[in-house]
Coordinates of C-alpha atoms in Angstrom, one line a residue:
M1 CA 2.8 -19.9 -15.6
I2 CA 6.0 -21.7 -14.8
K3 CA 8.1 -22.7 -17.8
I4 CA 10.6 -25.5 -17.3
F5 CA 13.4 -25.6 -19.8
N6 CA 16.4 -27.7 -20.6
T7 CA 19.2 -25.2 -21.0
K8 CA 19.5 -26.3 -24.7
Q9 CA 15.9 -25.1 -25.3
I10 CA 16.3 -21.5 -24.2
Q11 CA 15.3 -19.2 -27.0
K12 CA 16.4 -15.8 -25.8
V13 CA 20.1 -15.6 -25.9
F14 CA 21.9 -12.3 -25.5
V15 CA 25.4 -12.8 -26.7
G16 CA 27.3 -9.8 -28.2
I17 CA 24.2 -7.6 -28.5
S18 CA 25.1 -3.9 -28.2
L19 CA 23.3 -2.0 -25.5
F20 CA 22.6 1.1 -27.7
I21 CA 18.8 1.1 -28.1
L22 CA 17.8 2.1 -24.6
V23 CA 19.4 2.1 -21.2
L24 CA 17.9 2.5 -17.8
T25 CA 20.4 4.1 -15.4
L26 CA 20.5 5.2 -11.8
L27 CA 20.2 9.0 -12.1
P28 CA 20.7 11.3 -9.1
T29 CA 18.0 13.8 -8.4
T30 CA 19.2 17.3 -8.0
I31 CA 17.1 19.7 -5.8
T32 CA 18.0 23.4 -5.6
Y33 CA 17.4 24.6 -2.1
A34 CA 16.6 28.1 -0.9
A35 CA 17.9 29.1 2.4
D36 CA 14.6 28.8 4.2
T37 CA 11.6 28.2 1.8
D38 CA 8.9 28.1 4.5
G39 CA 10.4 31.0 6.5
D40 CA 10.4 29.2 9.8
G41 CA 14.0 29.9 10.7
V42 CA 15.2 26.3 10.0
D43 CA 17.6 25.8 7.1
E44 CA 16.3 23.6 4.3
L45 CA 19.1 21.1 4.7
V46 CA 18.0 20.2 8.2
D47 CA 14.3 21.1 7.9
L48 CA 12.2 17.8 8.0
D49 CA 9.1 19.7 6.8
N50 CA 10.0 22.3 4.2
D51 CA 6.4 23.6 3.6
N52 CA 5.1 23.3 7.2
D53 CA 2.1 21.2 6.2
G54 CA 2.9 18.7 8.9
I55 CA 3.7 16.0 6.3
L56 CA 7.4 15.1 6.6
D57 CA 9.5 15.6 3.5
S58 CA 10.4 11.9 3.7
Q59 CA 6.7 11.1 3.0
E60 CA 6.1 13.7 0.3
C61 CA 7.1 11.3 -2.6
T62 CA 4.2 8.9 -3.3
S63 CA 4.2 5.5 -4.9
E64 CA 1.9 3.5 -7.1
V65 CA 2.2 -0.3 -7.0
I66 CA 2.3 -1.5 -10.7
F67 CA 3.2 -5.1 -9.9
L68 CA 2.8 -7.3 -6.7
E69 CA 3.3 -11.0 -6.1
D70 CA 2.9 -12.1 -2.5
F71 CA 2.1 -15.7 -3.5
S72 CA -0.9 -15.5 -1.2
S73 CA -3.4 -17.0 -3.7
Y74 CA -1.6 -20.3 -3.8
V75 CA -2.9 -23.3 -1.9
S76 CA -1.0 -26.1 -0.2
Q77 CA 0.1 -28.9 -2.6
A78 CA 2.4 -31.9 -2.6
T79 CA 4.4 -31.2 -5.7
P80 CA 7.4 -28.8 -5.4
V81 CA 6.6 -27.2 -8.7
A82 CA 3.4 -25.2 -9.1
P83 CA 1.9 -22.9 -11.8
L84 CA 2.0 -19.1 -11.3
S85 CA -1.5 -17.7 -11.4
N86 CA -0.5 -14.2 -12.5
P87 CA -0.3 -14.0 -16.3
N88 CA 2.2 -11.1 -15.9
E89 CA 4.9 -13.2 -14.4
E90 CA 6.8 -16.4 -15.0
T91 CA 9.9 -18.3 -13.9
E92 CA 12.4 -20.1 -16.0
I93 CA 14.3 -23.1 -14.5
P94 CA 17.2 -23.1 -15.3
Y95 CA 18.1 -20.4 -17.9
Q96 CA 21.1 -19.7 -20.0
E97 CA 22.9 -16.5 -21.4
V98 CA 20.4 -13.9 -20.1
I99 CA 23.5 -11.7 -19.8
S100 CA 26.4 -12.4 -22.1
G101 CA 28.9 -14.6 -20.3
S102 CA 26.5 -16.1 -17.8
V103 CA 26.2 -19.8 -18.6
S104 CA 24.0 -22.2 -16.7
P105 CA 24.9 -25.8 -16.4
E106 CA 22.7 -28.7 -17.4
G107 CA 20.2 -29.8 -14.8
W108 CA 16.7 -29.4 -13.3
Y109 CA 15.4 -28.1 -10.1
A110 CA 12.2 -26.9 -8.6
V111 CA 10.5 -23.7 -7.5
A112 CA 8.6 -24.5 -4.3
L113 CA 5.5 -22.5 -3.7
Q114 CA 4.6 -24.4 -0.5
P115 CA 6.9 -26.1 2.0
R116 CA 8.8 -29.3 1.4
D117 CA 10.8 -30.7 4.3
W118 CA 13.7 -28.3 3.6
F119 CA 11.4 -25.4 2.8
S120 CA 9.4 -25.5 6.0
A121 CA 12.7 -25.2 8.0
L122 CA 13.1 -21.7 6.6
K123 CA 9.9 -20.2 7.8
N124 CA 7.0 -21.4 9.8
F125 CA 4.4 -21.9 7.1
G126 CA 1.3 -20.8 8.9
E127 CA 2.3 -18.0 6.5
N128 CA 1.4 -17.7 2.8
P129 CA 3.7 -19.5 0.4
A130 CA 6.9 -18.1 -1.0
M131 CA 9.2 -19.0 -3.9
G132 CA 12.6 -20.7 -3.2
F133 CA 15.0 -23.5 -3.8
D134 CA 16.9 -26.2 -1.9
G135 CA 20.4 -24.9 -2.2
P136 CA 22.4 -27.8 -0.7
N137 CA 20.8 -30.3 -3.2
L138 CA 21.5 -28.2 -6.3
N139 CA 24.6 -27.9 -8.4
S140 CA 26.7 -24.9 -8.2
G141 CA 25.6 -22.2 -10.7
E142 CA 22.0 -23.3 -11.2
K143 CA 19.6 -20.4 -11.2
I144 CA 16.1 -19.2 -10.9
L145 CA 14.9 -16.3 -13.0
F146 CA 11.7 -14.6 -11.8
K147 CA 10.1 -12.1 -14.3
A148 CA 7.6 -9.4 -13.7
K149 CA 6.3 -8.9 -17.2
N150 CA 4.3 -6.3 -19.2
L151 CA 5.2 -3.4 -17.1
T152 CA 4.5 0.2 -18.3
L153 CA 7.4 2.6 -17.7
V154 CA 7.2 6.3 -18.1
S155 CA 10.3 8.2 -19.1
G156 CA 11.7 10.3 -16.3
N157 CA 9.9 8.5 -13.6
E158 CA 11.7 6.7 -10.8
Y159 CA 10.8 3.1 -10.0
T160 CA 11.5 0.8 -7.0
I161 CA 11.6 -2.9 -6.9
S162 CA 11.4 -4.4 -3.5
Y163 CA 11.2 -8.0 -2.1
K164 CA 11.8 -10.0 1.1
Y165 CA 14.3 -12.9 1.3
W166 CA 15.1 -15.6 3.9
W167 CA 17.8 -18.2 4.0
Q168 CA 18.8 -21.1 6.3
N169 CA 21.8 -23.2 7.1
S170 CA 25.5 -22.4 7.1
G171 CA 26.3 -22.6 3.4
V172 CA 27.3 -19.8 1.0
P173 CA 24.4 -17.5 0.2
P174 CA 23.2 -17.3 -3.4
K175 CA 24.0 -14.3 -5.6
L176 CA 21.0 -12.2 -6.4
S177 CA 21.0 -9.7 -9.3
L178 CA 18.3 -7.3 -10.7
F179 CA 17.8 -6.6 -14.4
V180 CA 15.4 -4.5 -16.6
D181 CA 14.5 -5.6 -20.1
V182 CA 12.6 -2.7 -21.7
D183 CA 11.2 -4.5 -24.7
G184 CA 10.3 -7.8 -23.2
A185 CA 11.0 -11.4 -24.3
S186 CA 10.2 -10.7 -28.0
G187 CA 12.5 -7.6 -28.3
T188 CA 16.1 -7.4 -29.3
T189 CA 17.3 -5.2 -26.5
A190 CA 19.5 -7.0 -23.9
P191 CA 18.5 -6.8 -20.2
V192 CA 20.3 -4.1 -18.3
L193 CA 21.9 -4.9 -15.0
L194 CA 20.5 -2.6 -12.2
G195 CA 22.8 -4.1 -9.6
E196 CA 23.8 -7.0 -7.6
V197 CA 22.4 -7.3 -4.1
D198 CA 24.5 -8.2 -1.1
L199 CA 22.5 -10.6 1.0
L200 CA 23.1 -10.0 4.6
G201 CA 22.4 -12.4 7.6
G202 CA 20.5 -15.6 7.7
G203 CA 17.1 -16.3 9.1
N204 CA 14.2 -13.8 9.5
Y205 CA 12.8 -12.0 6.4
K206 CA 14.8 -9.0 5.3
T207 CA 13.4 -6.4 2.9
V208 CA 15.5 -5.1 0.1
S209 CA 14.7 -2.4 -2.5
S210 CA 16.5 -0.9 -5.5
N211 CA 15.6 2.2 -7.4
W212 CA 16.1 3.2 -11.1
T213 CA 14.9 5.9 -13.4
A214 CA 13.4 5.2 -16.8
T215 CA 14.8 7.2 -19.7
A216 CA 12.2 6.2 -22.3
D217 CA 8.6 5.0 -22.4
S218 CA 7.8 1.3 -22.5
T219 CA 4.6 -0.8 -22.3
N220 CA 6.0 -4.3 -22.1
A221 CA 9.1 -4.0 -19.9
E222 CA 10.2 -6.9 -17.7
V223 CA 12.0 -6.8 -14.4
Y224 CA 14.1 -9.9 -13.6
I225 CA 15.3 -11.2 -10.3
M226 CA 18.1 -13.7 -10.9
I227 CA 19.0 -16.1 -8.1
D228 CA 22.2 -17.9 -8.6
N229 CA 23.1 -20.9 -6.4
Y230 CA 26.7 -19.8 -6.3
A231 CA 27.9 -22.7 -4.2
G232 CA 25.9 -25.9 -4.7
G233 CA 25.9 -29.2 -2.8
S234 CA 26.9 -29.0 0.9
G235 CA 28.0 -25.4 0.3
G236 CA 24.6 -24.1 -0.8
R237 CA 21.9 -22.5 1.3
N238 CA 18.1 -23.0 1.3
F239 CA 16.6 -19.7 0.1
Q240 CA 13.2 -18.2 -0.4
L241 CA 11.8 -15.0 -1.9
D242 CA 8.5 -13.3 -1.2
D243 CA 6.4 -10.0 -1.6
I244 CA 7.9 -9.0 -4.9
Q245 CA 6.7 -5.5 -5.7
V246 CA 7.4 -2.8 -8.4
E247 CA 6.3 0.8 -7.6
K248 CA 6.2 4.0 -9.6
I249 CA 7.5 6.9 -7.5
T250 CA 6.1 10.4 -7.9
C251 CA 7.4 13.5 -6.2
D252 CA 5.3 16.1 -8.0
A253 CA 1.7 14.8 -7.8
D254 CA 0.0 17.5 -9.9
N255 CA 2.9 18.0 -12.4
D256 CA 2.9 21.8 -11.7
G257 CA 6.7 21.9 -11.5
I258 CA 6.7 22.3 -7.7
Q259 CA 7.8 19.2 -5.8
N260 CA 5.4 18.0 -3.1
Q261 CA 7.7 19.0 -0.2
F262 CA 7.4 22.7 -1.3
D263 CA 3.8 22.5 -2.6
L264 CA 1.0 23.5 -0.2
D265 CA -1.6 21.8 -2.5
S266 CA 0.2 18.9 -4.0
D267 CA -2.7 17.4 -5.9
N268 CA -4.1 20.8 -7.0
D269 CA -7.6 20.0 -5.9
G270 CA -8.1 23.3 -4.0
C271 CA -7.7 21.7 -0.6
L272 CA -4.5 22.3 1.4
D273 CA -2.1 19.3 2.1
A274 CA -2.2 20.3 5.8
I275 CA -5.9 19.6 5.9
E276 CA -5.9 16.5 3.6
G277 CA -3.1 14.8 5.7
G278 CA -3.8 12.2 8.3
G279 CA -3.7 14.5 11.3
N280 CA -7.4 15.6 11.3
F281 CA -6.6 19.3 10.9
T282 CA -9.4 21.6 9.8
P283 CA -9.5 25.0 8.1
N284 CA -9.6 26.6 11.6
D285 CA -6.1 25.3 12.2
M286 CA -4.6 27.1 9.1
V287 CA -2.6 30.3 9.1
N288 CA -1.0 32.3 6.3
A289 CA 2.2 30.7 5.1
Q290 CA 5.5 32.5 5.3
G291 CA 8.5 32.3 3.0
T292 CA 8.0 31.4 -0.6
V293 CA 6.0 28.2 -0.4
T294 CA 2.9 28.2 -2.5
V295 CA -0.1 26.2 -3.6
G296 CA 1.1 26.3 -7.2
P297 CA -0.6 27.4 -10.4
G298 CA -4.2 26.5 -10.8
S299 CA -5.1 25.8 -7.2
S300 CA -8.0 27.7 -5.7
A301 CA -6.6 27.3 -2.2
S302 CA -5.0 30.1 -0.2
N303 CA -1.3 30.0 0.7
Q304 CA -1.8 28.6 4.2
N305 CA -0.2 25.9 6.4
L306 CA 0.2 25.0 10.0
G307 CA 2.4 28.0 10.8
N308 CA 5.9 28.7 11.8
A309 CA 5.8 27.6 15.5
V310 CA 8.1 24.7 14.9
N311 CA 10.4 22.4 16.7
S312 CA 14.2 22.2 16.1
D313 CA 13.6 19.9 13.1
G314 CA 11.3 22.4 11.4
V315 CA 8.1 20.4 12.1
P316 CA 5.0 22.4 13.2
N317 CA 4.4 21.9 16.9
T318 CA 0.7 21.3 16.3
A319 CA 1.7 18.3 14.1
S320 CA 3.9 16.8 16.9
G321 CA 6.2 14.4 15.0
G322 CA 4.4 14.9 11.7
Q323 CA 1.2 13.7 10.2
G324 CA 0.5 11.0 7.6
A325 CA -0.1 12.0 3.9
G326 CA -3.8 11.0 3.9
A327 CA -5.4 12.2 0.7
A328 CA -2.9 15.0 0.0
Y329 CA -1.8 13.5 -3.3
N330 CA -5.2 12.1 -4.5
D331 CA -7.1 14.7 -6.6
S332 CA -10.2 12.4 -6.7
V333 CA -10.6 13.0 -2.9
N334 CA -11.2 16.5 -1.6
I335 CA -11.2 16.4 2.2
C336 CA -12.3 20.1 2.3
D337 CA -15.7 18.9 1.3
N338 CA -16.0 17.7 4.9
F339 CA -15.5 21.3 6.1
I340 CA -18.4 22.8 4.4
D341 CA -21.1 24.2 6.7
S342 CA -24.2 23.8 4.5
D343 CA -26.7 25.1 7.1
S344 CA -24.4 27.8 8.5
D345 CA -25.0 26.6 12.1
G346 CA -21.3 26.7 13.0
V347 CA -20.9 22.9 12.7
F348 CA -19.0 21.4 9.8
D349 CA -21.0 19.0 7.7
I350 CA -18.8 16.1 8.6
D351 CA -19.7 16.6 12.3
D352 CA -23.3 17.8 11.7
K353 CA -25.9 15.1 12.2
D354 CA -28.6 17.3 10.5
N355 CA -27.1 19.3 7.7
D356 CA -30.3 21.0 6.6
N357 CA -31.7 21.6 10.1
D358 CA -35.0 20.1 9.2
G359 CA -35.0 17.9 12.3
I360 CA -34.5 14.7 10.3
L361 CA -31.1 13.1 10.9
D362 CA -28.8 12.7 7.9
V363 CA -28.5 9.0 8.5
D364 CA -32.3 8.7 8.0
E365 CA -32.2 10.8 4.8
C366 CA -29.4 8.9 3.1
G367 CA -29.0 5.4 1.8
N368 CA -27.8 2.5 3.8
V369 CA -24.2 1.5 4.7
V370 CA -23.9 -2.1 3.4
V371 CA -21.8 -4.5 5.5
T372 CA -20.1 -7.1 3.4
N373 CA -20.9 -10.5 4.9
K374 CA -17.6 -12.3 5.4
P375 CA -17.6 -15.7 7.2
A376 CA -14.6 -16.0 9.4
S377 CA -13.7 -19.4 8.0
F378 CA -12.3 -17.6 4.9
V379 CA -9.6 -15.8 6.9
S380 CA -5.9 -16.9 7.0
A381 CA -3.0 -15.2 8.6
S382 CA 0.8 -15.3 8.4
D383 CA 1.3 -16.0 12.1
N384 CA -0.7 -17.3 15.0
A385 CA -2.7 -15.5 17.7
V386 CA -1.5 -15.5 21.3
Y387 CA -5.1 -15.4 22.5
G388 CA -8.0 -16.8 20.4
N389 CA -7.4 -17.2 16.7
M390 CA -6.8 -14.8 13.8
S391 CA -10.1 -15.5 12.1
Q392 CA -11.9 -13.9 15.1
I393 CA -10.9 -10.5 13.7
L394 CA -13.8 -10.8 11.3
D395 CA -16.3 -13.0 13.2
G396 CA -18.6 -10.3 14.5
E397 CA -20.4 -7.6 12.5
G398 CA -20.2 -8.6 8.8
A399 CA -20.2 -12.3 9.6
G400 CA -23.9 -12.6 10.4
A401 CA -23.6 -11.1 13.9
S402 CA -24.1 -7.7 15.3
G403 CA -21.3 -5.8 17.0
P404 CA -17.9 -7.3 17.7
G405 CA -17.5 -11.0 18.4
P406 CA -14.7 -12.7 20.4
Y407 CA -11.4 -11.2 19.5
P408 CA -7.7 -12.2 19.3
Y409 CA -4.5 -10.6 20.3
F410 CA -1.2 -11.3 18.8
Y411 CA 2.5 -10.4 18.8
W412 CA 4.7 -8.9 16.0
H413 CA 8.0 -10.7 16.1
Q414 CA 9.8 -8.3 13.9
N415 CA 9.4 -4.6 13.2
Q416 CA 9.7 -5.1 9.5
N417 CA 7.5 -8.2 9.3
P418 CA 4.0 -7.4 10.4
I419 CA 1.4 -10.2 10.4
T420 CA -0.5 -10.4 7.0
F421 CA -4.1 -11.4 6.8
N422 CA -5.6 -12.9 3.6
V423 CA -9.4 -12.7 3.2
D424 CA -11.4 -14.3 0.4
M425 CA -14.8 -12.6 0.0
N426 CA -17.8 -15.0 -0.2
A427 CA -19.0 -12.9 -3.1
P428 CA -17.6 -10.0 -5.3
S429 CA -18.1 -6.9 -3.1
D430 CA -17.8 -3.2 -3.3
I431 CA -15.7 -1.7 -0.5
N432 CA -15.1 2.0 0.3
Q433 CA -15.0 2.1 4.0
F434 CA -13.7 0.1 7.1
K435 CA -14.9 0.1 10.7
F436 CA -12.4 -0.8 13.3
Y437 CA -13.6 -1.8 16.8
S438 CA -11.2 -0.7 19.4
S439 CA -8.1 -2.4 20.6
W440 CA -8.2 -4.5 23.7
G441 CA -5.8 -2.4 25.8
N442 CA -4.4 1.1 25.8
D443 CA -0.9 -0.1 24.7
E444 CA -2.1 -2.4 21.9
G445 CA -3.1 0.2 19.3
I446 CA -2.6 0.1 15.5
K447 CA -0.8 3.0 13.8
T448 CA -0.9 2.0 10.1
A449 CA -3.2 -0.3 8.2
I450 CA -2.3 -1.4 4.7
F451 CA -5.0 -2.9 2.5
T452 CA -4.6 -4.4 -1.0
F453 CA -7.7 -5.3 -3.1
Y454 CA -7.9 -7.9 -5.7
N455 CA -10.4 -9.3 -8.2
G456 CA -9.0 -12.7 -8.8
S457 CA -5.3 -12.2 -9.5
N458 CA -5.8 -8.6 -10.7
M459 CA -4.8 -6.1 -8.2
L460 CA -7.3 -3.3 -8.0
G461 CA -5.4 -0.9 -5.7
Q462 CA -3.8 -0.4 -2.3
E463 CA -4.7 1.9 0.6
V464 CA -2.5 3.0 3.5
L465 CA -4.6 4.2 6.4
T466 CA -3.4 6.0 9.5
V467 CA -5.4 4.8 12.5
P468 CA -5.3 6.5 15.8
V469 CA -3.1 4.6 18.2
S470 CA -5.7 5.0 21.0
Y471 CA -9.4 5.1 20.3
T472 CA -12.5 3.8 22.0
N473 CA -15.6 2.1 20.7
E474 CA -15.2 2.3 17.0
Y475 CA -13.2 4.1 14.3
I476 CA -14.5 4.5 10.7
A477 CA -12.1 5.1 7.9
D478 CA -13.2 6.1 4.4
L479 CA -11.1 4.9 1.4
S480 CA -10.0 7.2 -1.4
T481 CA -12.3 5.4 -3.8
T482 CA -14.7 2.6 -4.2
Y483 CA -13.1 -0.8 -5.0
S484 CA -15.6 -2.7 -7.1
N485 CA -16.0 -6.5 -7.4
V486 CA -13.4 -7.3 -4.7
T487 CA -12.9 -11.0 -4.3
R488 CA -9.9 -10.9 -2.0
V489 CA -8.3 -8.5 0.5
V490 CA -4.8 -8.7 1.8
F491 CA -4.1 -6.5 4.8
S492 CA -1.5 -6.0 7.5
F493 CA -1.1 -3.7 10.5
E494 CA 1.8 -1.8 12.0
D495 CA 1.7 -0.5 15.5
D496 CA 3.3 2.5 17.1
W497 CA 5.7 0.7 19.4
D498 CA 9.3 -0.3 19.4
I499 CA 9.0 -4.0 18.4
S500 CA 11.9 -6.4 18.9
Q501 CA 12.3 -10.1 18.5
S502 CA 13.3 -10.6 22.2
N503 CA 10.5 -8.4 23.6
P504 CA 7.6 -8.1 21.1
K505 CA 4.6 -5.9 21.9
R506 CA 1.1 -7.3 22.1
T507 CA -1.4 -5.9 19.5
S508 CA -5.1 -6.5 19.3
M509 CA -8.2 -5.5 17.5
I510 CA -11.7 -6.4 18.6
E511 CA -13.2 -6.4 15.1
L512 CA -12.7 -5.2 11.5
V513 CA -15.7 -4.7 9.2
F514 CA -15.7 -4.2 5.4
R515 CA -18.3 -1.7 4.4
H516 CA -19.8 0.0 1.3
K517 CA -21.2 3.5 2.0
S518 CA -23.9 4.2 -0.5
E519 CA -24.3 7.7 -2.1
C520 CA -27.0 9.7 -0.4
Q521 CA -30.4 9.4 -2.1
D522 CA -32.0 12.3 -4.0
T523 CA -35.8 11.6 -3.9
D524 CA -36.9 14.3 -6.3
S525 CA -33.9 14.0 -8.6
D526 CA -33.3 17.8 -8.5
G527 CA -29.5 17.4 -7.9
T528 CA -29.7 18.1 -4.2
P529 CA -29.4 15.1 -1.9
D530 CA -32.1 14.7 0.7
Y531 CA -29.8 15.5 3.6
L532 CA -29.3 19.0 2.1
D533 CA -32.8 19.4 0.5
L534 CA -35.5 21.3 2.6
D535 CA -38.2 19.8 0.3
S536 CA -36.9 16.4 -0.6
D537 CA -40.0 15.2 -2.6
N538 CA -40.5 18.7 -4.2
D539 CA -44.2 18.8 -3.2
G540 CA -44.1 22.3 -1.9
C541 CA -44.2 21.3 1.7
F542 CA -41.1 21.5 3.9
D543 CA -39.5 18.2 5.1
A544 CA -39.5 19.7 8.7
V545 CA -43.3 20.0 8.5
E546 CA -43.9 16.6 6.8
A547 CA -41.7 14.6 9.2
A548 CA -43.0 12.8 12.3
G549 CA -42.3 15.6 14.8
N550 CA -45.7 17.4 14.3
F551 CA -44.1 20.7 13.5
T552 CA -46.2 23.3 11.7
P553 CA -45.4 26.1 9.3
A554 CA -45.5 28.4 12.3

């Protein structure tokens, strides 16, 4: 909710409180490098892939979103002040003495979650709403304080807060500062300043992030974003804030003491990172690893990777410029299950259409794939299509039609600001799979698809999928888990091209389908699914004989 206070009514005042209880500080991470851990002849200091799994070291730290506010659930409204729907956040307007010595003057002003005349000048609001203020019409020194509340912090873990900002007109930019309050509004510990942010350039959303390391556990921490209208009146600027996110950073996914960039099995699930990455490598692509890289204690996998035929940056040639992380850090997903050959016919199960060689296709022996019906009228997007309209991305299969319907294409105007789609499901749905129908042209492909799932205002999780830039017909992507009772999906796409404001690339997708892949049925409940069971009903007669092909025991 939004709380509007007169400055004389503010209850939490931090004047003269000692900061001795707990301090969150920026702590440097020290890594001890061997000369050449993976034995590929490229020194660690310049090697971009220090375990030769094809996943670049820059991607080997994973993140878990623990707070997200993109304001996408808000609807258009006339009033400039609107309630916040997320119970884990609030704004205070204005506030006083959050940090000793910062005094806010008397006065009132608004948080606008949809455009006013001044607000719409900042950004074309075909986009979801943001939070901001009318700088030229405020007094100097008036502030907005945005709080992300009830955060769980783990001692020793690194965290990142990120957000986008935009300003307009020729005035003085506001001052923006970040704080962490480890014991929340009811505690006695003063907020700790993480840092002040230098706001650079006007117009166009710019993404800012700041990192810190927690030195103690906390279950009700708050992260503040303080926006100070440093120069009011004609000297102020219109300003808005969007996509506020707090992430927990992990560089040792399985806690085995080996950082992911040196760990051949980072989630300790027995399947090599090189296989679980996004490059579609199989066990046949693996070779024995050189140097001292290892799968770590407890892993059943062999010490293997993509080998030491590497480029000058130390990246295996077979991985080209590197592969995505895929499921390498998710121990609930074991990609190696796809490379079992149950019927020993030389075809991996994932490619085998009949995994028990009974002549009955697996698709006929398993349960159905449920397509989530999604009327296109529920789709909104942060920018317009160049051809057609954005809702057409969901107007074919899954919206009462079969196959793809009419489709749009669109431009990305900035490399760091991809178009965001917001989809309200017509009923709570289970989703664990997507089907992408191909892009319109060869140069319009999508590289990365980012999906965030919600039940109401509660974020269920986020998936980052690596999609082949060029593919024909359709591409099916399995998620790492099943997201249940999904009522809203927010997704965006990034393509594989050099995007610029002056010469943006065109991007298209014929259709996107939300799906729920059911578990394969087990007719006789013997623990073996029908597609692997030679006698699925346990009646003593082989499925191959009982099927419609008129085969005999001979």
